[in-house]
Short mmCIF file of C-alpha atoms in Angstrom, two decimals:
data_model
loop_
_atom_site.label_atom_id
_atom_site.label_comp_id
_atom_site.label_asym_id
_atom_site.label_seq_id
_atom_site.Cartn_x
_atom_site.Cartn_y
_atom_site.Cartn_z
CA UNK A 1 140.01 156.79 134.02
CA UNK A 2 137.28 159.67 134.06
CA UNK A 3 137.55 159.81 138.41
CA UNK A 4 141.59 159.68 137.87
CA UNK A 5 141.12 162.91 135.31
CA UNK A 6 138.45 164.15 137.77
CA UNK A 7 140.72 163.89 140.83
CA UNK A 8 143.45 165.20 138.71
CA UNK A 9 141.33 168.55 137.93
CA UNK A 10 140.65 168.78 141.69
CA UNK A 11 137.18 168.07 141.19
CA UNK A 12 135.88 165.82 143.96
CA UNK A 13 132.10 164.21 142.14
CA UNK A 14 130.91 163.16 145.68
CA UNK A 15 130.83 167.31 147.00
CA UNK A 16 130.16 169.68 144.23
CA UNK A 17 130.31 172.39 146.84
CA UNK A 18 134.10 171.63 146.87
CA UNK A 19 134.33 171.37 143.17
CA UNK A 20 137.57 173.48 141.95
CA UNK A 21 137.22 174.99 138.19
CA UNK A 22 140.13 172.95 136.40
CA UNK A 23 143.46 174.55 135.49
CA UNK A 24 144.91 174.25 131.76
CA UNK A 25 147.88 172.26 133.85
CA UNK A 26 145.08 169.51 134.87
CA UNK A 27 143.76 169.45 132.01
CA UNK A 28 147.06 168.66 130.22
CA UNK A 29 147.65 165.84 132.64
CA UNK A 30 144.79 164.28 132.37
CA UNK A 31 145.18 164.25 128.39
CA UNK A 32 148.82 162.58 128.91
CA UNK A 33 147.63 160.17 131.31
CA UNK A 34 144.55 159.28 128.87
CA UNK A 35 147.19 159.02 126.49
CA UNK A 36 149.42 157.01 128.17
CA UNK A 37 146.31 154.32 128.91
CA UNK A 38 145.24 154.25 124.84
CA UNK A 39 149.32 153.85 123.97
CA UNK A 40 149.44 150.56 126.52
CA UNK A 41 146.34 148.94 125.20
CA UNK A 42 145.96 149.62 121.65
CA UNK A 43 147.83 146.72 120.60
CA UNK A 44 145.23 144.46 122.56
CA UNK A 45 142.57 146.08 121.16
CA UNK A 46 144.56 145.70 117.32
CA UNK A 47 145.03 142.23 118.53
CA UNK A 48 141.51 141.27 119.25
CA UNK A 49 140.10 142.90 116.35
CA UNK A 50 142.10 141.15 113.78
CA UNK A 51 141.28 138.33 115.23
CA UNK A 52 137.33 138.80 114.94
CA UNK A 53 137.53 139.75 111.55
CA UNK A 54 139.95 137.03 111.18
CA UNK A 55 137.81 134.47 112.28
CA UNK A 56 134.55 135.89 110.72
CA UNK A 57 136.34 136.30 106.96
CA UNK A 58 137.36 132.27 107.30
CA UNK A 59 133.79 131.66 108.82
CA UNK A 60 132.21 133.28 105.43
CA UNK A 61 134.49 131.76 103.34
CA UNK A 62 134.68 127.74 104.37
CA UNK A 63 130.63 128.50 104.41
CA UNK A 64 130.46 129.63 101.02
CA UNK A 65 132.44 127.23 99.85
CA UNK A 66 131.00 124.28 101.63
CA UNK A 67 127.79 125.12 100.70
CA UNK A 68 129.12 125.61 97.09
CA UNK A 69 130.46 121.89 96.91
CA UNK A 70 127.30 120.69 98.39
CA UNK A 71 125.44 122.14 95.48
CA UNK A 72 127.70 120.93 92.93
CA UNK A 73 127.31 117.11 94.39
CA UNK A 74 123.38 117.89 93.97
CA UNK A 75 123.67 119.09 90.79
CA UNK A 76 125.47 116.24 89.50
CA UNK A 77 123.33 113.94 91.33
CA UNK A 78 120.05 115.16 89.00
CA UNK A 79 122.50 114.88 85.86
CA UNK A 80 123.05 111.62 86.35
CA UNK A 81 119.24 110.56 87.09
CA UNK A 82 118.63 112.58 83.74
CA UNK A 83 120.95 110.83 81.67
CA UNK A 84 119.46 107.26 82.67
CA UNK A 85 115.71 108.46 82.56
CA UNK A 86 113.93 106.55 79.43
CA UNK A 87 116.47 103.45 79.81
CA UNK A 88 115.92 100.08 81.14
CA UNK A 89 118.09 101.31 84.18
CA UNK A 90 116.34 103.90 84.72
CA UNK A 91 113.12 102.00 85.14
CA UNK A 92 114.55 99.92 87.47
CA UNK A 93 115.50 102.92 89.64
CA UNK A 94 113.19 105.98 90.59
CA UNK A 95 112.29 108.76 88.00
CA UNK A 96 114.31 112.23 87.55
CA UNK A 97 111.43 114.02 89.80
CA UNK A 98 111.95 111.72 92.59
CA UNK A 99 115.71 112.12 92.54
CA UNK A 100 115.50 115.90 92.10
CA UNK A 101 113.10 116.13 95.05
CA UNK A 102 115.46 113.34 97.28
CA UNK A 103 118.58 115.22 96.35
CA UNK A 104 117.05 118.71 97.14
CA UNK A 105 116.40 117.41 100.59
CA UNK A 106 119.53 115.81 101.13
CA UNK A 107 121.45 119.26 99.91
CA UNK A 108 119.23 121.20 102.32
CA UNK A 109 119.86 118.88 105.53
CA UNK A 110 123.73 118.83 104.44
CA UNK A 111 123.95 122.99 104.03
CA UNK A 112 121.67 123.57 107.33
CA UNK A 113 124.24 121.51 109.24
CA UNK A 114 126.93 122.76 108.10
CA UNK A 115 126.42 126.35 108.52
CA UNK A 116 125.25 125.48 112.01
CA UNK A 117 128.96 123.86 112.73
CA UNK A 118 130.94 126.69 111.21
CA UNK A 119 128.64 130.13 112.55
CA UNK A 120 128.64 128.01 115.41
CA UNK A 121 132.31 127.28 115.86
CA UNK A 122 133.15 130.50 114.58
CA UNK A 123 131.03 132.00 117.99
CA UNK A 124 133.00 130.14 120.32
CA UNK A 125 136.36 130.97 118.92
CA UNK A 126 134.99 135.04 119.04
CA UNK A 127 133.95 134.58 123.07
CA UNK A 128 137.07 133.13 123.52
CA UNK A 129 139.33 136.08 122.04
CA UNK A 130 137.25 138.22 125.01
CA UNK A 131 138.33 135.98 127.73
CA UNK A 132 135.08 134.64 128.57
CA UNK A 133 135.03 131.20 130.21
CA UNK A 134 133.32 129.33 127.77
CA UNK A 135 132.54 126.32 130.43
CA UNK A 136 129.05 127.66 132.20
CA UNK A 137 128.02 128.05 128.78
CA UNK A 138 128.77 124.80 127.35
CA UNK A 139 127.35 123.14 130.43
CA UNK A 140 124.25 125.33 130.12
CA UNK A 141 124.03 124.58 126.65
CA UNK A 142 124.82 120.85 127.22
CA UNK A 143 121.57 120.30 130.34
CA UNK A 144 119.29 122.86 128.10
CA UNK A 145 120.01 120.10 125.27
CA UNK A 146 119.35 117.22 126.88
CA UNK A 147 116.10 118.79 129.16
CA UNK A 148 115.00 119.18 125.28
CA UNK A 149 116.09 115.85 124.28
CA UNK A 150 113.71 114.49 126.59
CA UNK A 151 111.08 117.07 126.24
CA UNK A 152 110.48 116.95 122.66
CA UNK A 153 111.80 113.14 121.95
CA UNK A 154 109.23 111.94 119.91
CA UNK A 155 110.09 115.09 117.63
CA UNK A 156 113.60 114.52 117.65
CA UNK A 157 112.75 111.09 116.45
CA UNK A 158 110.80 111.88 113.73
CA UNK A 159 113.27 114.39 112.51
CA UNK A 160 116.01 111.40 113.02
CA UNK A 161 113.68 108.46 110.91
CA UNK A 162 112.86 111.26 108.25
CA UNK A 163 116.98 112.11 107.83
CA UNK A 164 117.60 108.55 107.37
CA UNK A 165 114.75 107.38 105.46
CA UNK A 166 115.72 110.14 102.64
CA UNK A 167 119.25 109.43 103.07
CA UNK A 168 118.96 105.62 102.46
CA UNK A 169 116.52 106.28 99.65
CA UNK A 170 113.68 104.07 101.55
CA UNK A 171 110.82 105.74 99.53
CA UNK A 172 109.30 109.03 97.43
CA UNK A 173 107.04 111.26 95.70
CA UNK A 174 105.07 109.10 93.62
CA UNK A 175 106.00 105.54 95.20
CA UNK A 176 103.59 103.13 96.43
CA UNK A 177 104.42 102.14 99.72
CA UNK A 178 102.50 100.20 102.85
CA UNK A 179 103.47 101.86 106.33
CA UNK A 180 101.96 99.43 108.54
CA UNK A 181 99.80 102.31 109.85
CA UNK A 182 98.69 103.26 106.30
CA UNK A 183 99.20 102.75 102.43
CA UNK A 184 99.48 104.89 99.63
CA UNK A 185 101.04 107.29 97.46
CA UNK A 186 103.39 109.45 98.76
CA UNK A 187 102.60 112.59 97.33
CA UNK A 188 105.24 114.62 99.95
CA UNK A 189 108.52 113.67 101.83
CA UNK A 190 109.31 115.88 104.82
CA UNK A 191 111.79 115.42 107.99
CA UNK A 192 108.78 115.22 110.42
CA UNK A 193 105.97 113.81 108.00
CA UNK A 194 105.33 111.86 105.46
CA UNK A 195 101.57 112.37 103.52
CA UNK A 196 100.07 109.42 101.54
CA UNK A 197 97.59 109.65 98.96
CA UNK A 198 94.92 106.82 100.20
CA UNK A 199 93.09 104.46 97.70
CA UNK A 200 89.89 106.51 98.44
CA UNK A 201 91.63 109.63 97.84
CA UNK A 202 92.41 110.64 101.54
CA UNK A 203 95.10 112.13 102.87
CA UNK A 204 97.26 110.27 105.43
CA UNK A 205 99.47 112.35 107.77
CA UNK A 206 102.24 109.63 108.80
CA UNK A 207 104.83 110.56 111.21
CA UNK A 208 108.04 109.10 110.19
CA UNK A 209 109.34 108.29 113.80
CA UNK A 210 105.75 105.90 114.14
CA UNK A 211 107.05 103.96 111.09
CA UNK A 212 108.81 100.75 111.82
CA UNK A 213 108.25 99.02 108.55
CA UNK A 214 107.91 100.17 104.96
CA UNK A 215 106.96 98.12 101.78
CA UNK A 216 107.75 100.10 98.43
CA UNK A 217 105.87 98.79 95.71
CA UNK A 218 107.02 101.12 93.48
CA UNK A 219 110.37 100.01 93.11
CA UNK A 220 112.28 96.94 90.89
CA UNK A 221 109.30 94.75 89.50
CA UNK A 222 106.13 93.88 90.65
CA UNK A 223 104.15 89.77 90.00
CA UNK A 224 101.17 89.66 88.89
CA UNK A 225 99.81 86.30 90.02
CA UNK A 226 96.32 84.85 88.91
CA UNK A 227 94.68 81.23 90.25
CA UNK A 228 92.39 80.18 87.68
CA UNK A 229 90.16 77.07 89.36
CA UNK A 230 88.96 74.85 86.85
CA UNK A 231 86.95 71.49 87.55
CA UNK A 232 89.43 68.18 88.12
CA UNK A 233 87.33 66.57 85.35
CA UNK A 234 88.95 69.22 82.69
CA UNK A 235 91.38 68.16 80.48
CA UNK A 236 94.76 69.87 81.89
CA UNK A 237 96.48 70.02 78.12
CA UNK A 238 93.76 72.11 76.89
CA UNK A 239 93.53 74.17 79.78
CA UNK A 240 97.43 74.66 79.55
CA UNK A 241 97.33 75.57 75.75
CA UNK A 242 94.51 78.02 76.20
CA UNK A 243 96.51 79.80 78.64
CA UNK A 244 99.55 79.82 76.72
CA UNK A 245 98.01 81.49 73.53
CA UNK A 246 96.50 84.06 76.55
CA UNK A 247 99.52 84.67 77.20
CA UNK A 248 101.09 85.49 73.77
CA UNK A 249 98.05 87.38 73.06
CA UNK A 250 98.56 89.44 75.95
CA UNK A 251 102.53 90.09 75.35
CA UNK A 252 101.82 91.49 71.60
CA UNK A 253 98.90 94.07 72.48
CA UNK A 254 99.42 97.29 73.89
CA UNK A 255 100.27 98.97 76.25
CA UNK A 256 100.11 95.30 78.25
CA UNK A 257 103.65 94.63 76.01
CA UNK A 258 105.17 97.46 78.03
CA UNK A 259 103.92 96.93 81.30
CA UNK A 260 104.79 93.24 81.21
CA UNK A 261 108.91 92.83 81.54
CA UNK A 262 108.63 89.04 81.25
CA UNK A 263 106.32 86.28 79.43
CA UNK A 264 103.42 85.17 81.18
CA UNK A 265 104.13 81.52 83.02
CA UNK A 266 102.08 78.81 83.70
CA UNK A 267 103.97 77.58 87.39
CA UNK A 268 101.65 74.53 86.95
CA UNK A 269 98.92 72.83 89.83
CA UNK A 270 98.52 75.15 92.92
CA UNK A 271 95.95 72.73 94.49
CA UNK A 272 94.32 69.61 94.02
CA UNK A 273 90.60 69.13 95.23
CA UNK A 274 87.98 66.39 94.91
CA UNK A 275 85.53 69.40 93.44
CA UNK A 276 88.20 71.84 91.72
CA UNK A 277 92.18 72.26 90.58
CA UNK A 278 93.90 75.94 90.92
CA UNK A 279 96.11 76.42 88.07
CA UNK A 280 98.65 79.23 88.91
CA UNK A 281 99.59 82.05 86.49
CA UNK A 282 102.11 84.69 86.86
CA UNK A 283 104.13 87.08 84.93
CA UNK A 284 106.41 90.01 86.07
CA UNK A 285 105.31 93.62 85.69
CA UNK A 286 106.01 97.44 86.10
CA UNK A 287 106.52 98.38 89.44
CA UNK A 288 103.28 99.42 90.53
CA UNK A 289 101.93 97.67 87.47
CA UNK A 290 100.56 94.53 89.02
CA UNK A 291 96.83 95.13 89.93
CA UNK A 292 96.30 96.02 86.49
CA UNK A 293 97.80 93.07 84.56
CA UNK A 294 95.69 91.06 86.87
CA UNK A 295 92.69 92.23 85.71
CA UNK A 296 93.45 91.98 82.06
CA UNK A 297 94.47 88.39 82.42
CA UNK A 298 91.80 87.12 84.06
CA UNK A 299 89.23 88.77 81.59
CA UNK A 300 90.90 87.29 78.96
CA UNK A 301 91.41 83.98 80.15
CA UNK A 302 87.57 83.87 81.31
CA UNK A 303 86.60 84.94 77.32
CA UNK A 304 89.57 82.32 75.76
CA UNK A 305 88.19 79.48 78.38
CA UNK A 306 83.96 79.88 77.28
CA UNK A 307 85.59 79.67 73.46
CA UNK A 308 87.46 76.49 74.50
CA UNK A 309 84.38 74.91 77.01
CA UNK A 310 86.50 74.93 79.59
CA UNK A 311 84.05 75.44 82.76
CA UNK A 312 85.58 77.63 85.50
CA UNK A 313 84.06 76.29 89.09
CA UNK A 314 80.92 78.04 89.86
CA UNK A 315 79.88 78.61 86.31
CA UNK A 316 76.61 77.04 84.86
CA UNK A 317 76.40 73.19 84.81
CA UNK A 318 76.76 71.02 82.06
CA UNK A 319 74.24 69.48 79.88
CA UNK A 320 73.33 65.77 80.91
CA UNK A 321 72.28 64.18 77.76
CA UNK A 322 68.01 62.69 78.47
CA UNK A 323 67.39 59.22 77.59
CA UNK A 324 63.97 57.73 75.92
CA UNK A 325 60.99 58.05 78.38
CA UNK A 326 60.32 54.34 80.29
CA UNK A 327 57.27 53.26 79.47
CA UNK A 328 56.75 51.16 82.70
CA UNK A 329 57.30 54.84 84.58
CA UNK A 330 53.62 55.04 84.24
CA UNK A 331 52.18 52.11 85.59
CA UNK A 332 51.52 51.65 88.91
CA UNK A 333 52.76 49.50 91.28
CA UNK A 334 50.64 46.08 92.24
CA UNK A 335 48.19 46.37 94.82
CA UNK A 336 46.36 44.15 97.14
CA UNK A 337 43.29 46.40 96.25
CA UNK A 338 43.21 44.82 92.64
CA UNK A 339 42.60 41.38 93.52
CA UNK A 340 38.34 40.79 94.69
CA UNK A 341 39.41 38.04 96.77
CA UNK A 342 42.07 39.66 98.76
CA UNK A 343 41.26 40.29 102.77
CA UNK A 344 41.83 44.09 102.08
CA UNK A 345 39.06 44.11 98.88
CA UNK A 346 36.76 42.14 100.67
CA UNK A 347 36.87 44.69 103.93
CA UNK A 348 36.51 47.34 101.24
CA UNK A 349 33.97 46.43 99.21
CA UNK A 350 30.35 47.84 100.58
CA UNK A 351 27.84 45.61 102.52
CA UNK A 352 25.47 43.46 100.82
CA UNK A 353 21.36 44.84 101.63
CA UNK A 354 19.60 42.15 103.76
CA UNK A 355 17.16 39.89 102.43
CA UNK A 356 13.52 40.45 102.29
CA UNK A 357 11.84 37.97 104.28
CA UNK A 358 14.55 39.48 107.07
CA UNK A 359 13.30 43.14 106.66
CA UNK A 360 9.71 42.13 107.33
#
């Protein structure tokens, strides 16, 4: 348009030598046919621009209130894992700090992706009101993906594991849980990483793609199982009884009456051997609760069997009664030595002195 108003004016760009001051009758011509050009393509340029602002105002809006329903579905999540904390159910489940923590997560994967679908959508529809052939791009976009796919799988794998293992509710902050590679707390819950809190008190960095097994321990009920090996010469009533009132005693003292969510059983003989028996003992516990009930039950039963004389294998022999002393232990056994006629006396006894008539 500015070389049509140019050539219009008689102004030629290429030769300025040749260059013709303009006349007010160019000039008006090239304002009509400027004119002219804006009245034929306004309406495009109306057109496209409601369209963009179209698209962007429904863009803002489904995000807002997407993201706004997401909330809401967290927010009632961590109401409802309030109003069973304290309960029996809720003890059976995770506490409100693990739920807040899983449901935070879960709201943040949920918004990311869909804001990334909408802005992203939203794009594409704006190129495509400018005519642009959106097909190079998507196949650029598609091979770039893939090259990155490959490039950085073991990343998009751990981001993958980590999505589903908070999704599915595998684990969290605060459980006890065996990896396979390492065991722990979990003190933090990422999409790349979990970290465990080590028995030792180190720090285990655990990528969640490397997991391919996970044991919670913090979750339902744990058993608390204890062999106590007696000797097979015991008297198995008594050694029944004494555990039983171990057991009551146990159920009524705190805080072992919280921890334990069943009475301590006696499941009977384990094993059977010519120099001990293995009574098995068990009782369900807290989740996580286990190690500790162990302990306390064995220290009591050791106390409850020395009351009782019950001897536990490998603890100090019993006392054999001593008869009355034999009074034959002392004499000695008959000799050939005692008799003066015996072969071996005779070779024994000393040689006679010769007599005198022989010495002179």
């Amino acid at each position: 348009m500015f070389l049509s108003v140019l050539s219009a004016a008689g102004t030629d760009p290429d030769d300025p030598q040749k260059s013709k001051p303009p006349t007010l009758e160019d000039a008006q011509e090239s304002a009509t046919n400027a004119a002219s050009w804006v009245e034929q393509n306004w309406s495009t340029w109306l057109g496209i621009g409601l369209r963009i602002v179209l698209i962007v105002a429904i863009a803002v809006v489904l995000r807002v209130l997407v993201r706004r329903a997401i909330t809401k579905l967290i927010d009632r999540m961590n109401r409802t894992a309030q109003a069973v904390d304290g309960t029996a159910l809720g003890g059976l489940l995770v506490n409100v700090e693990r739920r807040r923590q899983r449901s935070q997560a879960i709201g943040s994967v949920l918004r990311s992706v869909a804001s990334f679908l909408i802005l992203g959508t939203a794009g594409l529809m704006i190129l495509g009101t400018f005519e642009i052939n959106l097909a190079p791009l998507l196949a650029s976009a598609g091979v770039a993906g893939v090259a990155i796919g490959f490039g950085a799988r073991n990343l998009v794998t751990d981001f993958l594991s980590g999505v589903f293992m908070i999704l599915e509710d595998q684990y969290g902050v605060g459980d006890s849980i065996d990896a396979g590679v390492a065991s722990g707390e979990v003190i933090e819950v990422g999409l790349r990483v979990t970290k465990l809190r080590g028995d030792n008190g180190e720090i285990w960095y655990v990528r969640n793609g490397e997991v391919k097994r996970i044991g919670n321990l913090s979750q339902g009920w744990s058993t608390a199982g204890v062999d106590v090996t007696v000797r097979p010469d015991e008297d198995l009533e008594k050694v029944k009884s004494t555990l039983a009132e171990v057991g009551e005693a146990i159920a009524k003292d705190e805080p072992w009456n919280e921890r334990l969510w069943g009475p301590v059983e006696i499941l009977g003989l384990d094993s059977v051997l010519l120099d001990s028996m293995v009574v098995r003992v068990s009782a369900k516990t807290m989740p996580g609760k286990s190690l500790g009930v162990e302990r306390e039950l064995r220290w009591r039963i050791k106390q409850a069997f020395d009351e009782a004389g019950i001897r536990i294998v490998g603890g100090l022999p019993l006392a054999v009664e001593e008869d009355a002393p034999d009074p034959s232990a002392g004499v000695a056994a008959p000799s050939a030595y005692a008799s003066a006629t015996s072969p071996q006396s005779l070779a024994a006894s000393p040689i006679p002195p010769p007599p005198p008539n022989l010495a002179k």
